[in-house]
Amino acid sequence: MPPLNIQSYILKPFKAGYREGITFGKESALQEGFDTGFAQTGAPIGRQLGVLRGLVAALKVATQKSIMFQGSDEVSVSVEDLQQRLNRLGLKDLAPRDMQAEAHAREHRDIEAEGTDDALASAFMSLDTKESLDGKEELLAVEREVHQLLDKLGLQVSWPL
Amino acid sequence: MDVDLGDLVDLEQQFYDIGYKEGVNHGREHGLIEGRMLGKEKGFEIWEELGFYLGFAAVWLQILRSQSDSESRSVGHISHLLELIRAFPMHNPSKDHELNDFDIIGSLNRIRGRYKAVCASLGVKPRLISSNLQSKAADNEAPSLPDISQEDQESTNKPRVWSFMEAAKKAGTDGLSF
């Protein structure tokens, strides 16, 4: 009778199964995650920022071409300021933190601390966890100012677009 | 104690199955996280561009109307542009039966073409269209009415639905794969 070897009858098959399972599980969930991120975060945030950039860009061209608001330096200055502030904002400033990803990264870090080899922990630690509150507040502030400017110029852009 | 070799093979299989099940759960979590990151970026990229056209067109429509120029060619182009953008989905239409046949790339191209037509009729330089540029520029300097317009070359043979694989190829593996 061969000695019952834990290594070959338990750990090895367990690890082999785990590896196969992880690959399958990951691949089968990628598209679902993609669709979620697209619809819940990327598209609405991109749209909000893009609309404001478009509104401001149109105002800028209109002032430059002197089609409207002739001689109004005040308008040009606010348009310039708003455009620069919008250009400083990006997805990273506006997207909410992915709490599930961060929690999972912490789990990996804890496992790693116990000596399990896992390169994922460090990859997850590099996830962007920048506090996004400032960016969102700035976007809302710009949005208010853009609306005020449109009102002032008598442009009744129906909102929301 | 008698140990049947068959039992041992079965034992191996049992632990393989247990490992597999746990692996699937863990892998699923990673797939969701990684997919979300890529979907977020793609959705942002596309809708930042469309949002820009939307805002741009909305202001010009009002300007033209205020100049009682509402019969002009520009107004027609703008109305059509707004219509096209409003029909564009805010989510990936892959699972949406009503939108299953929605031609994303075709629609995107029509929108870009219509936007350029709007700009031409207004005598305005169009914003540079480059998805790569936009996603990279988001952090430092977003494109603001640059001088040259550029044809989007890559759009001819893309699939109609945004697939994760395509986005992953573009973004690289990001250091998150196993």
CSV table of C-alpha atoms in Angstrom, one decimal:
chain,number,residue,atom,x,y,z
A,1,MET,CA,0.0,0.0,0.0
A,2,PRO,CA,1.4,3.4,-0.9
A,3,PRO,CA,1.6,5.9,1.9
A,4,LEU,CA,-1.3,8.4,1.8
A,5,ASN,CA,0.5,11.5,0.7
A,6,ILE,CA,-1.3,14.7,1.6
A,7,GLN,CA,0.7,16.6,-0.9
A,8,SER,CA,-0.2,14.6,-3.9
A,9,TYR,CA,-3.8,13.5,-3.1
A,10,ILE,CA,-5.0,16.7,-1.5
A,11,LEU,CA,-3.0,19.8,-2.0
A,12,LYS,CA,-1.9,19.2,-5.6
A,13,PRO,CA,-5.3,18.5,-7.0
A,14,PHE,CA,-6.8,21.3,-4.9
A,15,LYS,CA,-4.3,23.8,-6.3
A,16,ALA,CA,-4.7,22.6,-9.8
A,17,GLY,CA,-8.5,22.9,-9.5
A,18,TYR,CA,-8.1,26.3,-8.0
A,19,ARG,CA,-6.0,27.6,-10.9
A,20,GLU,CA,-8.4,26.3,-13.5
A,21,GLY,CA,-11.3,27.7,-11.6
A,22,ILE,CA,-9.8,31.1,-11.3
A,23,THR,CA,-9.2,31.4,-15.0
A,24,PHE,CA,-12.7,30.3,-15.8
A,25,GLY,CA,-14.3,32.4,-13.2
A,26,LYS,CA,-12.4,35.5,-14.3
A,27,GLU,CA,-13.1,35.1,-18.0
A,28,SER,CA,-16.8,34.5,-17.5
A,29,ALA,CA,-17.2,37.7,-15.4
A,30,LEU,CA,-15.1,40.1,-17.4
A,31,GLN,CA,-17.9,41.2,-19.8
A,32,GLU,CA,-20.4,41.6,-17.0
A,33,GLY,CA,-18.0,43.8,-15.1
A,34,PHE,CA,-17.2,45.8,-18.3
A,35,ASP,CA,-20.9,46.4,-18.9
A,36,THR,CA,-21.4,47.6,-15.3
A,37,GLY,CA,-18.5,50.0,-15.4
A,38,PHE,CA,-19.6,51.3,-18.7
A,39,ALA,CA,-23.2,52.0,-17.9
A,40,GLN,CA,-23.0,52.9,-14.2
A,41,THR,CA,-19.8,55.0,-14.1
A,42,GLY,CA,-18.0,55.7,-17.4
A,43,ALA,CA,-20.9,56.8,-19.6
A,44,PRO,CA,-22.8,59.1,-17.2
A,45,ILE,CA,-19.6,60.8,-16.0
A,46,GLY,CA,-18.2,61.2,-19.4
A,47,ARG,CA,-21.4,62.6,-20.7
A,48,GLN,CA,-21.7,65.1,-17.9
A,49,LEU,CA,-18.1,66.3,-18.4
A,50,GLY,CA,-18.3,66.2,-22.2
A,51,VAL,CA,-21.5,68.3,-22.3
A,52,LEU,CA,-20.0,71.0,-20.2
A,53,ARG,CA,-16.9,71.0,-22.3
A,54,GLY,CA,-19.0,71.3,-25.4
A,55,LEU,CA,-21.1,74.1,-24.1
A,56,VAL,CA,-18.1,76.1,-23.1
A,57,ALA,CA,-16.3,75.4,-26.4
A,58,ALA,CA,-19.3,76.7,-28.3
A,59,LEU,CA,-19.3,79.8,-26.2
A,60,LYS,CA,-15.6,80.3,-26.8
A,61,VAL,CA,-16.0,80.1,-30.6
A,62,ALA,CA,-18.9,82.4,-30.5
A,63,THR,CA,-17.0,85.0,-28.6
A,64,GLN,CA,-13.9,84.6,-30.8
A,65,LYS,CA,-15.9,85.0,-34.0
A,66,SER,CA,-17.6,88.0,-32.5
A,67,ILE,CA,-20.9,86.5,-33.6
A,68,MET,CA,-22.3,87.3,-30.2
A,69,PHE,CA,-21.4,89.1,-27.1
A,70,GLN,CA,-19.2,91.6,-28.9
A,71,GLY,CA,-16.8,93.6,-26.7
A,72,SER,CA,-17.6,91.5,-23.7
A,73,ASP,CA,-14.2,90.8,-22.2
A,74,GLU,CA,-15.9,89.6,-19.1
A,75,VAL,CA,-17.5,86.8,-21.0
A,76,SER,CA,-14.3,85.8,-22.6
A,77,VAL,CA,-12.5,85.7,-19.3
A,78,SER,CA,-15.1,83.4,-17.7
A,79,VAL,CA,-15.2,81.1,-20.7
A,80,GLU,CA,-11.5,80.8,-20.6
A,81,ASP,CA,-11.5,80.1,-16.9
A,82,LEU,CA,-14.3,77.5,-17.2
A,83,GLN,CA,-12.5,75.8,-20.0
A,84,GLN,CA,-9.3,75.4,-18.1
A,85,ARG,CA,-11.1,74.1,-15.1
A,86,LEU,CA,-12.9,71.5,-17.2
A,87,ASN,CA,-9.7,70.5,-18.8
A,88,ARG,CA,-8.1,69.7,-15.4
A,89,LEU,CA,-10.9,67.2,-14.6
A,90,GLY,CA,-10.6,63.6,-15.7
A,91,LEU,CA,-12.2,60.2,-15.1
A,92,LYS,CA,-10.0,59.6,-12.1
A,93,ASP,CA,-11.2,62.8,-10.4
A,94,LEU,CA,-14.8,62.1,-11.0
A,95,ALA,CA,-15.3,58.3,-10.7
A,96,PRO,CA,-16.3,56.9,-7.3
A,97,ARG,CA,-13.9,54.6,-5.7
A,98,ASP,CA,-14.4,50.9,-6.5
A,99,MET,CA,-14.9,49.7,-2.9
A,100,GLN,CA,-15.2,46.0,-3.9
A,101,ALA,CA,-11.8,46.2,-5.6
A,102,GLU,CA,-10.2,47.9,-2.6
A,103,ALA,CA,-11.7,45.5,-0.2
A,104,HIS,CA,-10.4,42.6,-2.3
A,105,ALA,CA,-7.0,44.2,-2.5
A,106,ARG,CA,-6.8,44.3,1.2
A,107,GLU,CA,-7.7,40.6,1.4
A,108,HIS,CA,-4.8,39.9,-0.9
A,109,ARG,CA,-2.5,42.0,1.2
A,110,ASP,CA,-3.5,40.1,4.3
A,111,ILE,CA,-2.9,36.8,2.7
A,112,GLU,CA,0.4,37.9,1.4
A,113,ALA,CA,1.4,39.0,4.9
A,114,GLU,CA,0.8,35.4,5.9
A,115,GLY,CA,3.4,34.3,3.4
A,116,THR,CA,1.3,33.2,0.5
A,117,ASP,CA,2.9,34.1,-2.7
A,118,ASP,CA,0.6,36.4,-4.6
A,119,ALA,CA,1.7,39.1,-7.0
A,120,LEU,CA,-1.8,40.4,-7.2
A,121,ALA,CA,-1.7,42.2,-4.0
A,122,SER,CA,0.8,44.7,-5.2
A,123,ALA,CA,-1.1,45.1,-8.5
A,124,PHE,CA,-4.2,45.9,-6.6
A,125,MET,CA,-2.4,48.3,-4.3
A,126,SER,CA,-1.7,50.4,-7.3
A,127,LEU,CA,-5.4,50.8,-7.9
A,128,ASP,CA,-6.3,54.4,-8.0
A,129,THR,CA,-7.8,55.3,-4.7
A,130,LYS,CA,-7.7,59.0,-4.9
A,131,GLU,CA,-10.4,60.7,-3.0
A,132,SER,CA,-12.9,61.8,-5.6
A,133,LEU,CA,-14.9,64.3,-3.6
A,134,ASP,CA,-13.0,67.4,-4.7
A,135,GLY,CA,-13.4,66.6,-8.4
A,136,LYS,CA,-17.1,66.1,-8.1
A,137,GLU,CA,-17.6,69.3,-6.2
A,138,GLU,CA,-15.5,71.2,-8.8
A,139,LEU,CA,-17.6,69.7,-11.6
A,140,LEU,CA,-20.8,70.8,-9.9
A,141,ALA,CA,-19.4,74.3,-9.3
A,142,VAL,CA,-18.4,74.6,-13.0
A,143,GLU,CA,-21.8,73.3,-14.0
A,144,ARG,CA,-23.5,76.0,-11.9
A,145,GLU,CA,-21.3,78.7,-13.4
A,146,VAL,CA,-21.9,77.5,-17.0
A,147,HIS,CA,-25.7,77.7,-16.4
A,148,GLN,CA,-25.4,81.2,-14.9
A,149,LEU,CA,-23.4,82.3,-17.9
A,150,LEU,CA,-25.9,80.8,-20.4
A,151,ASP,CA,-28.7,82.6,-18.6
A,152,LYS,CA,-26.8,85.8,-18.6
A,153,LEU,CA,-26.3,85.6,-22.3
A,154,GLY,CA,-29.9,84.8,-22.8
A,155,LEU,CA,-29.3,81.3,-24.3
A,156,GLN,CA,-32.0,79.0,-23.2
A,157,VAL,CA,-30.4,75.7,-23.5
A,158,SER,CA,-33.0,73.1,-22.4
A,159,TRP,CA,-31.6,71.1,-19.5
A,160,PRO,CA,-30.9,68.3,-19.1
A,161,LEU,CA,-29.7,67.8,-22.6
B,1,MET,CA,-6.4,-0.6,6.6
B,2,ASP,CA,-7.2,-1.3,3.0
B,3,VAL,CA,-6.9,1.7,0.7
B,4,ASP,CA,-8.6,1.1,-2.6
B,5,LEU,CA,-6.7,2.9,-5.4
B,6,GLY,CA,-10.1,3.9,-6.8
B,7,ASP,CA,-10.8,5.8,-3.6
B,8,LEU,CA,-7.6,7.7,-3.9
B,9,VAL,CA,-8.4,8.8,-7.4
B,10,ASP,CA,-11.8,9.8,-6.2
B,11,LEU,CA,-10.1,11.7,-3.4
B,12,GLU,CA,-8.0,13.6,-5.8
B,13,GLN,CA,-11.0,14.4,-7.9
B,14,GLN,CA,-12.9,15.6,-4.8
B,15,PHE,CA,-10.1,18.0,-3.8
B,16,TYR,CA,-9.8,19.2,-7.4
B,17,ASP,CA,-13.5,20.0,-7.5
B,18,ILE,CA,-13.3,21.8,-4.2
B,19,GLY,CA,-10.4,23.8,-5.4
B,20,TYR,CA,-12.1,24.5,-8.7
B,21,LYS,CA,-15.2,25.9,-7.0
B,22,GLU,CA,-13.2,28.2,-4.8
B,23,GLY,CA,-11.1,29.3,-7.7
B,24,VAL,CA,-14.2,30.2,-9.8
B,25,ASN,CA,-15.5,32.4,-7.0
B,26,HIS,CA,-12.2,34.1,-6.6
B,27,GLY,CA,-11.7,34.5,-10.4
B,28,ARG,CA,-15.2,35.9,-10.8
B,29,GLU,CA,-14.4,38.7,-8.4
B,30,HIS,CA,-11.2,39.6,-10.3
B,31,GLY,CA,-13.1,39.5,-13.6
B,32,LEU,CA,-15.7,41.9,-12.3
B,33,ILE,CA,-13.2,44.2,-10.9
B,34,GLU,CA,-11.0,44.3,-14.0
B,35,GLY,CA,-14.0,44.5,-16.3
B,36,ARG,CA,-15.4,47.4,-14.4
B,37,MET,CA,-12.1,49.3,-14.7
B,38,LEU,CA,-12.0,48.9,-18.5
B,39,GLY,CA,-15.7,49.5,-19.0
B,40,LYS,CA,-15.5,52.6,-17.0
B,41,GLU,CA,-12.8,54.0,-19.2
B,42,LYS,CA,-14.4,53.0,-22.4
B,43,GLY,CA,-17.8,54.5,-21.4
B,44,PHE,CA,-16.1,57.7,-20.3
B,45,GLU,CA,-14.2,58.0,-23.5
B,46,ILE,CA,-17.1,57.5,-25.8
B,47,TRP,CA,-19.6,59.6,-23.9
B,48,GLU,CA,-17.2,62.4,-23.2
B,49,GLU,CA,-16.9,62.8,-27.0
B,50,LEU,CA,-20.7,62.5,-27.6
B,51,GLY,CA,-21.4,64.9,-24.7
B,52,PHE,CA,-19.1,67.4,-26.2
B,53,TYR,CA,-21.0,67.4,-29.5
B,54,LEU,CA,-24.3,67.6,-27.5
B,55,GLY,CA,-23.3,70.6,-25.6
B,56,PHE,CA,-21.7,72.3,-28.6
B,57,ALA,CA,-24.7,71.7,-30.7
B,58,ALA,CA,-27.2,72.9,-28.1
B,59,VAL,CA,-25.5,76.2,-27.7
B,60,TRP,CA,-25.2,76.8,-31.4
B,61,LEU,CA,-28.8,76.0,-31.9
B,62,GLN,CA,-29.8,78.7,-29.5
B,63,ILE,CA,-27.3,81.2,-31.0
B,64,LEU,CA,-28.7,80.6,-34.5
B,65,ARG,CA,-32.3,80.9,-33.2
B,66,SER,CA,-31.5,84.1,-31.4
B,67,GLN,CA,-30.3,85.5,-34.7
B,68,SER,CA,-33.5,84.4,-36.3
B,69,ASP,CA,-31.4,82.2,-38.5
B,70,SER,CA,-33.5,79.1,-37.9
B,71,GLU,CA,-33.9,78.3,-41.5
B,72,SER,CA,-30.2,77.9,-42.1
B,73,ARG,CA,-28.4,74.8,-43.2
B,74,SER,CA,-26.6,74.7,-39.8
B,75,VAL,CA,-29.8,74.3,-38.0
B,76,GLY,CA,-30.7,71.2,-40.0
B,77,HIS,CA,-27.3,69.7,-39.4
B,78,ILE,CA,-27.5,70.4,-35.7
B,79,SER,CA,-31.0,69.0,-35.3
B,80,HIS,CA,-29.9,65.8,-37.0
B,81,LEU,CA,-26.8,65.6,-34.9
B,82,LEU,CA,-28.8,66.0,-31.7
B,83,GLU,CA,-31.2,63.3,-32.8
B,84,LEU,CA,-28.4,60.8,-33.5
B,85,ILE,CA,-26.7,61.4,-30.2
B,86,ARG,CA,-30.0,61.0,-28.3
B,87,ALA,CA,-30.5,57.6,-29.9
B,88,PHE,CA,-27.1,56.4,-28.8
B,89,PRO,CA,-27.2,54.0,-25.9
B,90,MET,CA,-25.6,54.9,-22.5
B,91,HIS,CA,-25.0,51.2,-21.9
B,92,ASN,CA,-23.5,48.3,-23.8
B,93,PRO,CA,-26.3,47.1,-25.9
B,94,SER,CA,-25.1,43.5,-26.0
B,95,LYS,CA,-27.8,42.2,-23.7
B,96,ASP,CA,-30.5,44.6,-24.7
B,97,HIS,CA,-32.8,42.9,-27.2
B,98,GLU,CA,-34.3,46.1,-28.4
B,99,LEU,CA,-30.8,47.5,-29.2
B,100,ASN,CA,-29.3,44.2,-30.2
B,101,ASP,CA,-29.0,45.4,-33.8
B,102,PHE,CA,-27.7,48.8,-32.9
B,103,ASP,CA,-24.8,49.6,-35.1
B,104,ILE,CA,-22.4,51.3,-32.7
B,105,ILE,CA,-19.5,52.0,-35.0
B,106,GLY,CA,-21.8,53.1,-37.8
B,107,SER,CA,-23.7,55.4,-35.5
B,108,LEU,CA,-20.5,56.8,-34.1
B,109,ASN,CA,-19.2,57.5,-37.6
B,110,ARG,CA,-22.4,59.2,-38.6
B,111,ILE,CA,-22.3,61.4,-35.5
B,112,ARG,CA,-18.7,62.4,-36.2
B,113,GLY,CA,-19.5,63.1,-39.8
B,114,ARG,CA,-22.5,65.2,-38.8
B,115,TYR,CA,-20.5,67.1,-36.2
B,116,LYS,CA,-18.0,68.0,-38.9
B,117,ALA,CA,-20.7,69.1,-41.2
B,118,VAL,CA,-22.1,71.3,-38.4
B,119,CYS,CA,-18.6,72.8,-37.9
B,120,ALA,CA,-18.1,73.4,-41.6
B,121,SER,CA,-21.5,75.1,-42.0
B,122,LEU,CA,-20.7,77.3,-39.1
B,123,GLY,CA,-17.1,78.0,-40.3
B,124,VAL,CA,-15.7,76.6,-37.1
B,125,LYS,CA,-12.7,74.3,-36.7
B,126,PRO,CA,-13.8,70.9,-35.4
B,127,ARG,CA,-12.4,69.4,-32.2
B,128,LEU,CA,-9.8,66.7,-32.9
B,129,ILE,CA,-11.3,63.3,-32.8
B,130,SER,CA,-9.0,60.7,-31.4
B,131,SER,CA,-10.1,58.3,-28.8
B,132,ASN,CA,-6.5,57.5,-27.8
B,133,LEU,CA,-5.7,61.1,-27.4
B,134,GLN,CA,-8.8,61.7,-25.3
B,135,SER,CA,-8.3,59.0,-22.8
B,136,LYS,CA,-4.7,59.9,-22.3
B,137,ALA,CA,-5.4,63.6,-22.2
B,138,ALA,CA,-8.1,63.3,-19.6
B,139,ASP,CA,-5.6,63.9,-16.8
B,140,ASN,CA,-3.4,66.7,-18.1
B,141,GLU,CA,-4.7,68.6,-21.1
B,142,ALA,CA,-8.0,67.8,-22.8
B,143,PRO,CA,-8.2,68.7,-26.4
B,144,SER,CA,-9.9,72.0,-26.9
B,145,LEU,CA,-10.7,72.9,-30.5
B,146,PRO,CA,-7.4,72.0,-32.0
B,147,ASP,CA,-6.7,73.0,-35.6
B,148,ILE,CA,-6.6,69.8,-37.6
B,149,SER,CA,-9.4,67.4,-38.1
B,150,GLN,CA,-8.5,63.8,-38.3
B,151,GLU,CA,-10.2,60.8,-39.8
B,152,ASP,CA,-10.7,57.9,-37.5
B,153,GLN,CA,-9.1,55.1,-39.3
B,154,GLU,CA,-9.5,52.2,-36.9
B,155,SER,CA,-13.3,52.1,-37.0
B,156,THR,CA,-13.9,49.9,-40.0
B,157,ASN,CA,-13.7,46.4,-38.8
B,158,LYS,CA,-14.6,46.7,-35.1
B,159,PRO,CA,-17.4,44.5,-33.7
B,160,ARG,CA,-20.7,46.1,-33.1
B,161,VAL,CA,-20.9,45.5,-29.4
B,162,TRP,CA,-18.2,46.7,-27.1
B,163,SER,CA,-16.4,43.6,-26.0
B,164,PHE,CA,-14.2,43.3,-23.0
B,165,MET,CA,-11.5,41.6,-25.1
B,166,GLU,CA,-11.2,44.5,-27.4
B,167,ALA,CA,-10.9,47.0,-24.6
B,168,ALA,CA,-8.4,44.8,-22.8
B,169,LYS,CA,-6.2,44.7,-25.9
B,170,LYS,CA,-6.1,48.4,-26.0
B,171,ALA,CA,-5.5,48.9,-22.4
B,172,GLY,CA,-2.9,46.2,-21.8
B,173,THR,CA,-3.3,43.8,-19.0
B,174,ASP,CA,-2.7,46.4,-16.4
B,175,GLY,CA,-0.8,44.0,-14.1
B,176,LEU,CA,-3.9,42.4,-12.8
B,177,SER,CA,-3.9,39.1,-14.7
B,178,PHE,CA,-3.0,35.9,-13.1
